[in-house]
XYZ file of C-alpha atoms in Angstrom:
379
model
C 87.664 83.326 49.572
C 88.077 84.393 45.943
C 88.503 88.048 46.868
C 90.976 87.077 49.595
C 93.101 85.055 47.181
C 93.045 87.813 44.563
C 93.977 90.482 47.089
C 96.749 88.347 48.546
C 98.174 87.503 45.101
C 98.084 91.109 43.872
C 99.806 92.371 47.002
C 102.423 89.643 46.593
C 103.071 90.640 42.979
C 103.417 94.257 44.043
C 106.034 93.086 46.553
C 104.191 94.655 49.462
C 105.849 92.166 51.798
C 109.165 93.988 51.349
C 108.169 96.734 53.808
C 108.663 96.207 57.592
C 105.668 94.476 59.099
C 103.624 95.637 62.060
C 103.306 93.120 64.881
C 99.520 92.791 64.943
C 96.285 93.654 63.189
C 93.756 94.185 65.986
C 90.026 93.994 65.165
C 87.359 93.563 63.896
C 84.397 94.947 65.829
C 84.681 97.389 68.705
C 83.472 95.885 71.995
C 83.775 97.991 75.167
C 86.761 99.886 73.702
C 88.859 96.703 73.536
C 90.005 97.122 69.927
C 91.153 100.665 70.646
C 92.770 99.887 74.003
C 94.490 96.661 72.947
C 95.863 98.333 69.817
C 97.453 100.964 72.046
C 98.636 98.364 74.544
C 100.493 96.325 71.924
C 102.028 99.374 70.291
C 103.170 98.269 66.839
C 99.712 97.519 65.459
C 97.132 98.194 62.793
C 93.640 98.776 64.210
C 90.526 97.609 62.358
C 86.857 98.217 63.173
C 84.099 97.188 60.804
C 81.238 98.364 63.010
C 80.135 101.618 64.611
C 79.943 101.791 68.407
C 77.081 103.791 69.896
C 79.207 104.523 72.970
C 82.679 105.357 71.581
C 84.025 107.585 68.807
C 87.572 106.322 68.320
C 89.523 106.448 65.074
C 90.998 103.299 63.502
C 93.556 102.607 60.793
C 90.944 100.725 58.766
C 87.192 101.203 59.149
C 84.057 101.451 57.068
C 83.042 105.090 56.449
C 80.653 106.387 59.096
C 78.411 107.828 56.389
C 77.422 104.258 55.451
C 74.856 104.118 58.223
C 72.280 101.716 56.805
C 72.962 98.366 58.457
C 72.356 96.202 55.399
C 74.464 98.404 53.135
C 77.341 98.267 55.641
C 77.095 94.477 55.593
C 77.199 94.344 51.784
C 80.201 96.688 51.646
C 81.932 94.663 54.340
C 81.473 91.407 52.383
C 83.627 92.909 49.632
C 86.010 95.105 51.609
C 86.978 92.785 54.481
C 88.535 89.913 52.464
C 90.434 92.424 50.321
C 91.737 94.066 53.478
C 92.697 90.676 54.916
C 94.749 89.839 51.823
C 96.560 93.159 52.156
C 97.157 92.774 55.894
C 98.656 89.315 55.389
C 101.633 91.129 53.868
C 101.624 93.955 56.413
C 101.488 92.279 59.833
C 102.985 89.308 61.656
C 99.784 88.244 63.345
C 96.071 88.835 63.834
C 94.547 89.688 67.198
C 90.825 88.933 67.030
C 88.638 90.783 69.527
C 85.240 89.069 70.014
C 83.877 86.719 67.342
C 83.931 88.470 63.980
C 86.112 87.513 61.044
C 87.138 89.091 57.767
C 85.336 86.499 55.648
C 81.551 86.731 55.550
C 79.312 84.908 56.137
C 81.016 83.348 59.164
C 79.110 80.056 59.200
C 82.320 78.072 59.806
C 83.405 79.976 62.917
C 86.445 81.495 61.094
C 87.870 78.066 60.232
C 88.667 78.911 56.567
C 90.158 82.211 57.580
C 92.350 80.743 60.294
C 93.617 77.946 58.038
C 94.594 80.522 55.409
C 96.521 82.582 57.970
C 98.310 79.657 59.610
C 99.364 78.297 56.215
C 101.264 81.555 55.764
C 102.957 81.439 59.139
C 100.867 84.189 60.709
C 100.038 84.174 64.424
C 96.483 84.228 65.748
C 95.137 85.458 69.084
C 91.489 85.062 70.089
C 90.277 87.520 72.729
C 86.691 86.664 73.606
C 84.486 89.316 75.191
C 81.213 87.630 76.105
C 78.115 86.591 74.226
C 79.913 85.675 71.012
C 81.548 82.651 72.719
C 79.280 82.072 75.731
C 77.233 78.903 75.259
C 73.611 79.460 76.214
C 73.126 75.730 76.791
C 76.148 75.374 79.039
C 75.271 78.577 80.890
C 71.721 77.356 81.475
C 73.077 74.137 82.967
C 75.387 76.165 85.194
C 72.431 78.282 86.274
C 70.585 75.147 87.391
C 73.657 73.810 89.186
C 74.216 77.073 91.067
C 70.476 77.552 91.637
C 70.672 81.196 90.578
C 69.807 83.301 87.559
C 72.721 84.132 85.263
C 73.061 86.372 82.246
C 71.687 83.645 79.959
C 68.431 83.576 81.946
C 67.410 86.930 80.511
C 69.342 87.097 77.252
C 66.888 84.631 75.747
C 64.008 86.927 76.768
C 65.637 90.225 75.754
C 66.971 88.925 72.427
C 64.507 86.615 70.626
C 66.278 83.766 68.857
C 69.523 84.256 70.773
C 69.305 80.650 71.983
C 68.666 79.225 68.502
C 70.394 76.029 67.445
C 72.107 77.938 64.630
C 73.751 80.451 66.968
C 74.685 77.752 69.464
C 76.322 75.778 66.661
C 78.197 78.900 65.579
C 79.556 79.371 69.110
C 80.686 75.757 69.063
C 82.481 76.256 65.740
C 84.055 79.483 66.990
C 85.517 77.540 69.907
C 86.682 74.686 67.682
C 88.529 77.005 65.282
C 90.226 78.778 68.194
C 91.224 75.454 69.763
C 92.674 74.266 66.461
C 94.523 77.359 65.293
C 94.988 80.113 67.905
C 98.404 80.717 69.434
C 96.714 82.275 72.473
C 93.135 82.394 73.737
C 91.752 84.867 76.286
C 88.448 84.135 77.990
C 86.608 84.167 81.314
C 85.939 80.409 81.487
C 82.977 80.516 83.896
C 81.316 83.851 83.135
C 81.813 83.087 79.428
C 81.438 79.314 79.647
C 82.019 77.839 76.222
C 82.975 74.829 74.124
C 86.656 75.749 74.293
C 88.751 72.731 75.292
C 92.181 74.351 75.651
C 93.480 76.270 78.625
C 93.017 80.022 78.315
C 94.520 83.232 79.624
C 92.180 85.237 81.892
C 90.219 88.076 80.359
C 92.051 91.395 80.758
C 90.974 95.037 80.904
C 93.031 97.921 79.489
C 91.618 101.038 81.063
C 93.630 104.193 80.223
C 95.826 105.354 83.115
C 94.942 108.993 82.538
C 91.259 108.126 83.027
C 91.734 107.086 86.655
C 90.313 109.886 88.813
C 90.912 109.852 92.585
C 88.341 112.268 93.988
C 88.584 113.310 97.630
C 86.161 116.151 97.116
C 83.002 114.164 96.477
C 83.353 112.383 99.826
C 83.592 115.609 101.823
C 79.791 115.981 101.860
C 77.783 112.765 101.778
C 74.558 114.038 103.317
C 72.881 113.074 100.044
C 74.562 110.043 98.534
C 74.642 109.914 94.743
C 73.922 106.536 93.148
C 74.371 105.705 89.431
C 73.128 102.741 87.422
C 74.053 102.620 83.717
C 72.820 99.403 82.091
C 73.616 98.702 78.460
C 70.633 96.316 78.490
C 68.232 96.894 81.411
C 66.696 93.433 81.602
C 70.023 91.610 81.268
C 71.765 93.851 83.816
C 69.054 93.603 86.500
C 67.538 97.077 86.235
C 64.007 96.043 87.349
C 65.475 94.752 90.623
C 67.554 97.913 91.035
C 64.424 100.038 90.610
C 62.582 97.916 93.167
C 65.400 98.354 95.701
C 65.540 102.115 95.085
C 61.766 102.415 95.493
C 61.712 100.448 98.739
C 64.527 102.522 100.239
C 62.767 105.752 99.338
C 59.514 104.487 100.843
C 61.477 103.785 104.024
C 62.618 107.396 104.120
C 66.155 107.238 102.725
C 67.031 110.463 100.907
C 69.525 109.943 98.079
C 70.044 110.873 94.454
C 69.535 108.093 91.906
C 70.550 108.463 88.258
C 69.734 105.797 85.711
C 71.540 106.298 82.405
C 70.579 104.223 79.363
C 71.845 104.648 75.806
C 74.067 107.640 76.577
C 77.585 108.274 75.288
C 80.561 106.990 77.233
C 81.603 110.550 78.053
C 78.187 111.309 79.551
C 78.513 108.185 81.664
C 82.002 109.134 82.842
C 80.775 112.596 83.816
C 78.103 110.989 85.997
C 80.602 108.581 87.558
C 82.890 111.480 88.474
C 80.169 112.755 90.840
C 78.803 109.400 92.039
C 79.476 107.767 95.401
C 77.934 104.372 94.633
C 77.588 102.537 91.321
C 75.145 99.689 90.769
C 76.528 97.526 87.997
C 75.255 94.223 86.583
C 73.723 91.527 88.770
C 73.732 88.358 86.669
C 77.353 88.342 85.476
C 80.383 86.956 87.297
C 82.977 89.571 86.234
C 82.871 93.348 86.778
C 82.714 94.293 83.099
C 83.951 97.503 81.504
C 81.390 99.645 83.318
C 82.484 98.185 86.646
C 86.093 99.055 85.868
C 85.074 102.582 84.869
C 83.223 102.920 88.178
C 86.237 101.846 90.250
C 88.542 104.072 88.201
C 86.179 106.976 88.966
C 86.635 106.342 92.705
C 83.146 104.941 93.302
C 81.979 102.154 95.590
C 80.861 99.350 93.288
C 78.022 96.898 93.914
C 77.989 94.020 91.442
C 77.481 90.255 91.262
C 81.045 89.553 90.119
C 82.489 86.914 92.418
C 85.919 85.272 92.402
C 84.446 82.258 94.217
C 82.554 81.503 91.005
C 84.970 83.019 88.430
C 88.378 82.006 89.843
C 90.329 83.736 87.042
C 89.551 87.120 88.592
C 92.767 88.601 90.023
C 93.654 88.390 93.695
C 91.602 90.621 95.985
C 88.670 90.960 93.604
C 85.991 90.319 96.209
C 87.362 93.114 98.366
C 87.428 95.600 95.495
C 83.632 95.754 95.353
C 80.716 94.655 97.495
C 79.680 91.304 96.032
C 75.962 91.766 95.487
C 73.762 89.012 94.111
C 70.494 90.057 92.491
C 68.560 89.104 95.616
C 70.790 91.312 97.811
C 70.629 94.666 96.009
C 68.281 96.257 98.548
C 70.134 94.838 101.563
C 73.604 95.899 100.409
C 72.542 99.348 99.277
C 70.824 99.872 102.630
C 73.969 98.648 104.412
C 76.001 101.310 102.615
C 73.520 104.068 103.434
C 73.546 103.027 107.095
C 77.362 102.840 107.159
C 78.759 105.696 105.011
C 82.319 104.745 105.913
C 81.818 101.581 103.830
C 81.241 103.704 100.739
C 84.638 105.346 101.048
C 86.279 102.028 101.986
C 85.071 100.260 98.848
C 85.794 103.294 96.673
C 89.405 103.404 97.899
C 89.985 99.650 97.680
C 88.362 99.342 94.275
C 90.407 102.224 92.893
C 93.686 100.587 93.977
C 92.633 97.156 92.698
C 91.611 98.549 89.306
C 94.954 100.346 88.898
C 96.832 97.131 89.646
C 94.776 94.711 87.562
C 92.807 96.705 84.987
C 95.016 99.618 83.959
C 96.479 100.082 80.522
C 100.027 100.437 81.855
C 100.019 97.305 84.023
C 98.164 95.031 81.635
C 100.063 96.195 78.558
C 103.192 94.733 80.131
C 101.372 91.539 81.101
C 99.820 91.133 77.667
C 103.063 91.596 75.753
C 104.804 89.114 78.066
C 102.092 86.515 77.438
C 102.222 86.952 73.667
C 105.993 86.534 73.719
C 105.597 83.038 75.208
C 104.814 79.904 73.260
C 101.254 79.073 72.356
C 98.781 78.953 75.226
């Protein structure tokens, strides 16, 4: 807090608040291109990213130098740089749009409470845009899993990430929700897929996929004698990859001839190149929303198989369950076989998903929706 106060006071003395302010500072850690895309969607913004993404290579208005690659050194530099930057931005913007759960003040043991109180005391607006595991309660998700009698993302997160279900992290997620409830002008979240301790009503999670990245591709459907299938998990265990491999193996044993590509840890551009040629995309099978990769698949004119289901996550836009083939983890083999046996279904889902993604996930459409929401009173 000391560095924040000093930075804020110095900027005030230098009369930095005399210049026209930007509408928003959007940051702080890049998650599925949301910082980049939301900054573009809102227009008059300052973009901030304090972490390096292994999938994207975007440029931001404020970021730690890429040459600081050692994780612990980046953290130490961020402890000093972030509060100084926050003090400066307080005089440069009208509000702060927080993507995911990071804050400018480290350590974040209070769930951004000190930070939010400082901003609100100066009349600055706050938006919390939650993206997943930073707000998702493992305890509440485990209870939901028992109620639904099905595995959910939390079932395997605790195996893939040791300590992820610790009391400390669960308490942090609770505090993150409490600070948002107390101070945010608007909150965006998927209330079932990202079940949390939030008590206020929220706006549905939104995607901002670039319009020029939508690729309608008639050509790849002209010859489907060998169907091309892609699976690109960011975390194989959490996304259901072992079950995907089992389904692929069984189909091949039964004599189905198809191309299967499994891409792990590759750049986003490599993934997009694969999607451009794919007919079917196998996404995640424990989540209840399509995720960024699902949107990329639909925008690449692919038939999507995923567990996302508007019957369980009612904030998904109208027509969601027709945009992809709802595929629970126990139905991967059956639904993939159904598509192979009925090739017309592949084109049907590819066409429907493409149109749905343009309407509900595109940068152009959701930029308008987002700006309209932020112009309303607090949510």
